[in-house]
Amino acid sequence: MEKNYDPKIVAFCCSNCASSAAEVAHRMEKILPENVKLVQVPCTGRVEILHLLKPFENGIDGVYVAGCQEDSCQYISGIAKARKRVEHAKKILSELDIEPERIDVFSFSAARGQDFVDMARDMVERLKTLGPLPKKINP
Amino acid sequence: MVIGGGVAGIQAALDLSAAGFGTYLVERSASLGGMIPHLHRIFPLCSCCKIDTRISLCELDPNIKVMLNTSVQDVSGKAGDFQVALETDGKEKKIKTGAIILAAGLEPFDPTSFDTYAYGHLSNVITSVEFEEMQKPTGPQQGKVLRPSDNKPPKKIAWLQCVGSRDINRCDAPYCSSVCCMYALKEAVNIKEGNGDTETTIFFMDMRTHGKGWERYFNQAVDLGVRLIRSRVHSVTPDADNDDLLITYADKSGEAKRETFDMVVLSVGIRPSAQAISLAEGLGLELNEGRYLASKPFSSTVTSIPGIFACGGINGPLDITHSLIEASASVSEVIDLLEPVPFSGPRTYPDPSPVPADPPRILVAYHLCPGMDDSIGKVIQEYASTLPDVTAVSGVTGDLLGSLVESIKSSKGNRVVFASCTPVTHKSLLEDALRLAGLNPFLYEMVDLRNREVTPAASQLKDLIRMGVARSAFMTPPDIKNIPVEKRALIVGGGLAGLESALAVAGSGFPVTLVEKQEKLGGNASHVVRTWQGFDVSEYLKEVISQVEKNPGIEVLLNTTVKDTKGFAGSFLTTLAQNGKEIDVAHGVTILATGGKASTPSEHAYGQNSNIYTWDKLGEKLLSDPDPLYKAKCAVFIQCVGSREPERPYCSNFCCTFSVRTAIDLKSKNPDMDIFILYREMRTFGERESLYREAREKGVIFVRYDLEHKPTVEPTSKEGVLQVIVHDSILEKSISIQADFVSLQSAIIPNDTSTIAEIFQVELDPDGFVAESPQKMRPMETSRPGVYLAGLAHYPKDTGESITQARGAAARALEILKQDTVRTGGLVAEVRTEKCAVCCTCVRTCPFHVPVIDHDLGAAFIDPALCRGCGMCVAECPGKAIIMTSCSDEMLNQAPLILLEQ
Amino acid sequence: MIIAEPKPIKEILEMTKDFHKILVVGCKGCVTVCNVGGSKEVGILASTLRIAAKRDGRDLEVGEHTLERQCDPEYVDELEDIVTPYDAVISIACGVGPQFLSERYPAKRIFPGVNTKFMGGAVEHGVWAERCAGCGTCVVHYFGGLCPIARCSKSLLNGPCGGSAGGKCEIAKDVDCVWDMIVRKLMQEGRLDDLLQFRPAKDWTTARDGGPRRMIREELVK
């Protein structure tokens, strides 16, 4: 575990609930940690497995998807699809002996807007504990 | 003019503007929104955030003038020509207006006068409104519910229902507030979701979950462990040792029980706000018993003064759904009365300019909210100018639209990156600006400045700008087409809802095709005797049918069904079938008013004896041959036959009211008749509560039974007499009643909804009724744009509510009919046919069933007019044949890298 | 279509551990439709290999390409220039792909990236089931339109065995007994007697049992 390590995180956020949650968090004057970068998508159902893996090729330490709750997705099944794909991406990471916790998916609603920033902070803490992508000692 | 800026007022203003009226939206407080910003996680779909979008739509709409901190002093004149004296921040102003919609709203009951509940004395007794404020993340404790006395989270909470409702003893609220049972369940469920160990107990009299989806929510709450105790609590006393609260109540058997709670929440009722009442009285409007506005029979939004209409909380104890329905219905009344005069003429947009879309020439525009550091603007200015493809950077203030258009034109930019704090609210503004500047309205990218350390030093700001610029460079102008709107409405269903919406649409000047599958109009209303208020339905129905038949703008097709419908909002083509012939109708909107009917019971010996009726057959008999019923010695009404059971977990809404109303009418004809109403919960919600009281005063006997002990009906040896045995849950004994006739209030089931869902491609809810739009807060819209909804097809409701919803649906439909063209394309998915493997994955994936396989093309086809732009098919397509220019793979793969760059 | 499943990543990494320049080649045929070997999967496998290399601090260059099909020489030829800089190729087409590639590009080491399983179809989105074993003499019409060779665990042709219970095959609870289905279907159609018809023994020489097969269409051959 390296001490002065600032994890780099990418979050794919939907334009509906996640955006509303962001609005609430904003009103509560909560600030997103600097190392979390947001990429907006119309619906989390747009995010594919490759979009979740590519960041790891390029020096990013963690990825998460932020969307609506299952019963209030404006596009009905977007977040459900996103969950499945995140599960699959986690499996791929496990097979590579990389911690699957580096990828995750969260549901938000405006009613729990504080979660939006809190979750981002949790991810940062989680990745600080996990450390940067491990270097395997060659056999 | 709309007086009141709550959810009903906002909806009315938006509908008026869509109909072409210049509208003043007058609000006495400093902000719009009314009660909604105080609520937490409303039901059915969490949608409090939606109010923000609507508020900004009002603010941006050139036809709506929002006047905050403004109160009404006086109104004079008459319909078509009112003069309203307003006062804003001490300054007076007189405004002329043709019609007024009063949406002055409600306020929660103040329980301070209930000394036995010690509100205001015991700190841990709070109102439900205060409870929800605590649950809100923007609330005083950032979403944590804490006991006022010691700031610890409460472990055991009690809700006391009907505080300030159903009470003529200690306050002047004889009505039921209709929302408190649901909100108490919701508050309990929400707190349990946060902490499963919290014990929640609701003390109630009748659990009134009579709305769409409400009964299911009730069942879920019970499954989650919310405890329900049927008992109206008299007092809350303090525990001697600590700040806990002691409640003594009588349980079912009459035994006194004592329980301690950490916190007591008083479920306060709603009432018209004091200002609303004084305004109404000042205007000379008639009030009714509950001090709500009195309305015209069959027209709940029409007041006693012509030209003044009302909607929402001032009209009755209404929930959000009904407030929205009334808001749109009141607009349809205004449309009937006045010709629209907008504030500003329709915008004319120039033809797309010759500025080529490639190479990208990006204008970076930013709008800083008041209170933001000005130097941010400098950082954006300096940094953005260094980025590739950026032609100009400018800050916009004041007249945002004007300055944006100016900046676009002067920079000759062909893409806009717009940085602001509230991207969603500025979307329509940006599209408008691009169109006015002659560009494709989708060539913009928004940079969200929220949740950011937007101090000049922070690199986050630069990352965002860099990302926004790169994303906009990736965009290619999507194809858009303007399709002419078919100015005609197709209304499916010739019952009262269909008839009323036909009249309302025709009244706004658009032709209607009304389709009815049976051989005559009228539907269920043909066997309804009276409304709950006692108005005669058959006379009214005759009048409405005659108006429809006489109206040259309404084409009535009887014995006609719908075979097929194609197209999209603004341009539908429907094929009808009448006596074997096919008729094609081109129309811009559809209103589904396909209705419902009473189900046929399989229990209570129905069908075995001619004296056992279902409620609709009873209605028919009362209309055609009532004497045998009037002469009966004893009548029994059985509620919840087939409703609120595992196979049908919903409440049919008006059966309790029907029975009570009919019982009162029978008693007036024959005071000696014994009438028993066997019920599980008495759901005479809202102002219908007065009927419950009247029935009891007249001697109607109410016996409560539960699901495990259903009553039985059997013929006896005596001719025409039936024996009804019911297990009284209070006596805990069975009672036998010798009845001359029995009325079974059987469940209301929707007509043919699975066929309707298939033909019209609309979603159904879990109970089989047509579902409301997933966009939330749209009770007259289905999941398919352009297809609206009214009446029993939406959910069981009584005559008055069907009429109101029908008029509301007609007003909503105008949004499309009023336009000359609809725009298709834009932020949608597109199939690259050469790459399509015709594997059907997109067809299976799309939740809106948009992609179809075009066999001639040999590929899937996504109609740009129907695509909602979610991108799921783009992600799922195995061959990457589907693209979305606004959210491409290229962008999604590169965005993280761009953000990381220094 | 031909259904395949991805090989475990560890196996692929083990196979290719000595190579530093790998080309991943996909196919737009069957394997695209069953989401295992199309351009999307090429991207995912390439990304996975690169992440693994980064994890190990190893040098690795991964190229990506998807051919229309890997079972027609014209398409395989298209790789000629593309494959030059690479030492190894992982083909994620069905088993035919790696073989055609090996034959055409003998200088490169060709590795299969998927395990080809069976010929089948989609029973629901994301689920494919075996339907055809390629026996060479199709007689599904004898059995009500169902194939006992592909769908019976023992490929029985005369009726169910004693292990058929509750409509399921004894090998696993989620495997339907196709003989149960055949009998029920023929009963429903009123043609149960069809099963009593005497038929000569099956000629297995047309199946894999007869050796590697070849099909020649005289009217098409030059």
mmCIF file with all atom_site columns, N, CA and C in Angstrom, chain B residues 811-834:
data_model
loop_
_atom_site.group_PDB
_atom_site.id
_atom_site.type_symbol
_atom_site.label_atom_id
_atom_site.label_alt_id
_atom_site.label_comp_id
_atom_site.label_asym_id
_atom_site.label_entity_id
_atom_site.label_seq_id
_atom_site.pdbx_PDB_ins_code
_atom_site.Cartn_x
_atom_site.Cartn_y
_atom_site.Cartn_z
_atom_site.occupancy
_atom_site.B_iso_or_equiv
_atom_site.pdbx_formal_charge
_atom_site.auth_seq_id
_atom_site.auth_comp_id
_atom_site.auth_asym_id
_atom_site.auth_atom_id
_atom_site.pdbx_PDB_model_num
ATOM 1  N N  . ALA B 1 811 ? -56.672 18.891 -22.489 1.00 0.00 ? 811 ALA B N  1
ATOM 2  C CA . ALA B 1 811 ? -55.792 20.063 -22.396 1.00 0.00 ? 811 ALA B CA 1
ATOM 3  C C  . ALA B 1 811 ? -54.338 19.661 -22.643 1.00 0.00 ? 811 ALA B C  1
ATOM 4  N N  . ARG B 1 812 ? -53.934 18.524 -22.094 1.00 0.00 ? 812 ARG B N  1
ATOM 5  C CA . ARG B 1 812 ? -52.552 18.064 -22.284 1.00 0.00 ? 812 ARG B CA 1
ATOM 6  C C  . ARG B 1 812 ? -52.286 17.739 -23.746 1.00 0.00 ? 812 ARG B C  1
ATOM 7  N N  . ALA B 1 813 ? -53.306 17.169 -24.400 1.00 0.00 ? 813 ALA B N  1
ATOM 8  C CA . ALA B 1 813 ? -53.118 16.756 -25.795 1.00 0.00 ? 813 ALA B CA 1
ATOM 9  C C  . ALA B 1 813 ? -52.890 17.967 -26.692 1.00 0.00 ? 813 ALA B C  1
ATOM 10 N N  . LEU B 1 814 ? -53.385 19.120 -26.260 1.00 0.00 ? 814 LEU B N  1
ATOM 11 C CA . LEU B 1 814 ? -53.211 20.329 -27.058 1.00 0.00 ? 814 LEU B CA 1
ATOM 12 C C  . LEU B 1 814 ? -51.759 20.682 -27.267 1.00 0.00 ? 814 LEU B C  1
ATOM 13 N N  . GLU B 1 815 ? -50.924 20.273 -26.307 1.00 0.00 ? 815 GLU B N  1
ATOM 14 C CA . GLU B 1 815 ? -49.489 20.525 -26.393 1.00 0.00 ? 815 GLU B CA 1
ATOM 15 C C  . GLU B 1 815 ? -48.973 20.118 -27.774 1.00 0.00 ? 815 GLU B C  1
ATOM 16 N N  . ILE B 1 816 ? -49.476 19.010 -28.293 1.00 0.00 ? 816 ILE B N  1
ATOM 17 C CA . ILE B 1 816 ? -49.044 18.536 -29.601 1.00 0.00 ? 816 ILE B CA 1
ATOM 18 C C  . ILE B 1 816 ? -49.916 19.116 -30.705 1.00 0.00 ? 816 ILE B C  1
ATOM 19 N N  . LEU B 1 817 ? -51.232 19.104 -30.497 1.00 0.00 ? 817 LEU B N  1
ATOM 20 C CA . LEU B 1 817 ? -52.132 19.544 -31.565 1.00 0.00 ? 817 LEU B CA 1
ATOM 21 C C  . LEU B 1 817 ? -51.910 21.001 -31.943 1.00 0.00 ? 817 LEU B C  1
ATOM 22 N N  . LYS B 1 818 ? -51.470 21.796 -30.949 1.00 0.00 ? 818 LYS B N  1
ATOM 23 C CA . LYS B 1 818 ? -51.288 23.227 -31.227 1.00 0.00 ? 818 LYS B CA 1
ATOM 24 C C  . LYS B 1 818 ? -50.085 23.505 -32.113 1.00 0.00 ? 818 LYS B C  1
ATOM 25 N N  . GLN B 1 819 ? -49.157 22.570 -32.160 1.00 0.00 ? 819 GLN B N  1
ATOM 26 C CA . GLN B 1 819 ? -47.962 22.811 -32.965 1.00 0.00 ? 819 GLN B CA 1
ATOM 27 C C  . GLN B 1 819 ? -48.249 22.489 -34.420 1.00 0.00 ? 819 GLN B C  1
ATOM 28 N N  . ASP B 1 820 ? -47.531 23.157 -35.320 1.00 0.00 ? 820 ASP B N  1
ATOM 29 C CA . ASP B 1 820 ? -47.731 22.858 -36.739 1.00 0.00 ? 820 ASP B CA 1
ATOM 30 C C  . ASP B 1 820 ? -46.842 21.719 -37.195 1.00 0.00 ? 820 ASP B C  1
ATOM 31 N N  . THR B 1 821 ? -45.648 21.625 -36.572 1.00 0.00 ? 821 THR B N  1
ATOM 32 C CA . THR B 1 821 ? -44.767 20.498 -36.923 1.00 0.00 ? 821 THR B CA 1
ATOM 33 C C  . THR B 1 821 ? -44.186 19.934 -35.649 1.00 0.00 ? 821 THR B C  1
ATOM 34 N N  . VAL B 1 822 ? -43.778 18.674 -35.744 1.00 0.00 ? 822 VAL B N  1
ATOM 35 C CA . VAL B 1 822 ? -43.007 18.093 -34.641 1.00 0.00 ? 822 VAL B CA 1
ATOM 36 C C  . VAL B 1 822 ? -41.636 17.744 -35.196 1.00 0.00 ? 822 VAL B C  1
ATOM 37 N N  . ARG B 1 823 ? -40.666 17.864 -34.341 1.00 0.00 ? 823 ARG B N  1
ATOM 38 C CA . ARG B 1 823 ? -39.303 17.586 -34.768 1.00 0.00 ? 823 ARG B CA 1
ATOM 39 C C  . ARG B 1 823 ? -38.951 16.150 -34.423 1.00 0.00 ? 823 ARG B C  1
ATOM 40 N N  . THR B 1 824 ? -38.412 15.429 -35.374 1.00 0.00 ? 824 THR B N  1
ATOM 41 C CA . THR B 1 824 ? -37.961 14.069 -35.073 1.00 0.00 ? 824 THR B CA 1
ATOM 42 C C  . THR B 1 824 ? -36.465 14.004 -35.299 1.00 0.00 ? 824 THR B C  1
ATOM 43 N N  . GLY B 1 825 ? -35.849 13.096 -34.612 1.00 0.00 ? 825 GLY B N  1
ATOM 44 C CA . GLY B 1 825 ? -34.397 12.965 -34.747 1.00 0.00 ? 825 GLY B CA 1
ATOM 45 C C  . GLY B 1 825 ? -33.693 13.754 -33.674 1.00 0.00 ? 825 GLY B C  1
ATOM 46 N N  . GLY B 1 826 ? -32.405 13.817 -33.744 1.00 0.00 ? 826 GLY B N  1
ATOM 47 C CA . GLY B 1 826 ? -31.650 14.551 -32.728 1.00 0.00 ? 826 GLY B CA 1
ATOM 48 C C  . GLY B 1 826 ? -30.812 13.600 -31.923 1.00 0.00 ? 826 GLY B C  1
ATOM 49 N N  . LEU B 1 827 ? -31.083 13.544 -30.621 1.00 0.00 ? 827 LEU B N  1
ATOM 50 C CA . LEU B 1 827 ? -30.245 12.704 -29.767 1.00 0.00 ? 827 LEU B CA 1
ATOM 51 C C  . LEU B 1 827 ? -30.788 11.281 -29.767 1.00 0.00 ? 827 LEU B C  1
ATOM 52 N N  . VAL B 1 828 ? -30.756 10.653 -30.940 1.00 0.00 ? 828 VAL B N  1
ATOM 53 C CA . VAL B 1 828 ? -31.355 9.322  -31.063 1.00 0.00 ? 828 VAL B CA 1
ATOM 54 C C  . VAL B 1 828 ? -30.344 8.332  -31.616 1.00 0.00 ? 828 VAL B C  1
ATOM 55 N N  . ALA B 1 829 ? -30.719 7.057  -31.570 1.00 0.00 ? 829 ALA B N  1
ATOM 56 C CA . ALA B 1 829 ? -29.855 5.989  -32.070 1.00 0.00 ? 829 ALA B CA 1
ATOM 57 C C  . ALA B 1 829 ? -30.161 5.734  -33.533 1.00 0.00 ? 829 ALA B C  1
ATOM 58 N N  . GLU B 1 830 ? -29.155 5.312  -34.259 1.00 0.00 ? 830 GLU B N  1
ATOM 59 C CA . GLU B 1 830 ? -29.331 5.076  -35.687 1.00 0.00 ? 830 GLU B CA 1
ATOM 60 C C  . GLU B 1 830 ? -28.653 3.776  -36.085 1.00 0.00 ? 830 GLU B C  1
ATOM 61 N N  . VAL B 1 831 ? -29.309 2.982  -36.934 1.00 0.00 ? 831 VAL B N  1
ATOM 62 C CA . VAL B 1 831 ? -28.714 1.711  -37.359 1.00 0.00 ? 831 VAL B CA 1
ATOM 63 C C  . VAL B 1 831 ? -27.916 1.920  -38.639 1.00 0.00 ? 831 VAL B C  1
ATOM 64 N N  . ARG B 1 832 ? -26.684 1.446  -38.638 1.00 0.00 ? 832 ARG B N  1
ATOM 65 C CA . ARG B 1 832 ? -25.901 1.457  -39.884 1.00 0.00 ? 832 ARG B CA 1
ATOM 66 C C  . ARG B 1 832 ? -26.210 0.137  -40.566 1.00 0.00 ? 832 ARG B C  1
ATOM 67 N N  . THR B 1 833 ? -27.063 0.207  -41.578 1.00 0.00 ? 833 THR B N  1
ATOM 68 C CA . THR B 1 833 ? -27.647 -1.009 -42.119 1.00 0.00 ? 833 THR B CA 1
ATOM 69 C C  . THR B 1 833 ? -26.618 -1.991 -42.649 1.00 0.00 ? 833 THR B C  1
ATOM 70 N N  . GLU B 1 834 ? -25.486 -1.484 -43.143 1.00 0.00 ? 834 GLU B N  1
ATOM 71 C CA . GLU B 1 834 ? -24.514 -2.427 -43.715 1.00 0.00 ? 834 GLU B CA 1
ATOM 72 C C  . GLU B 1 834 ? -23.882 -3.295 -42.644 1.00 0.00 ? 834 GLU B C  1
#
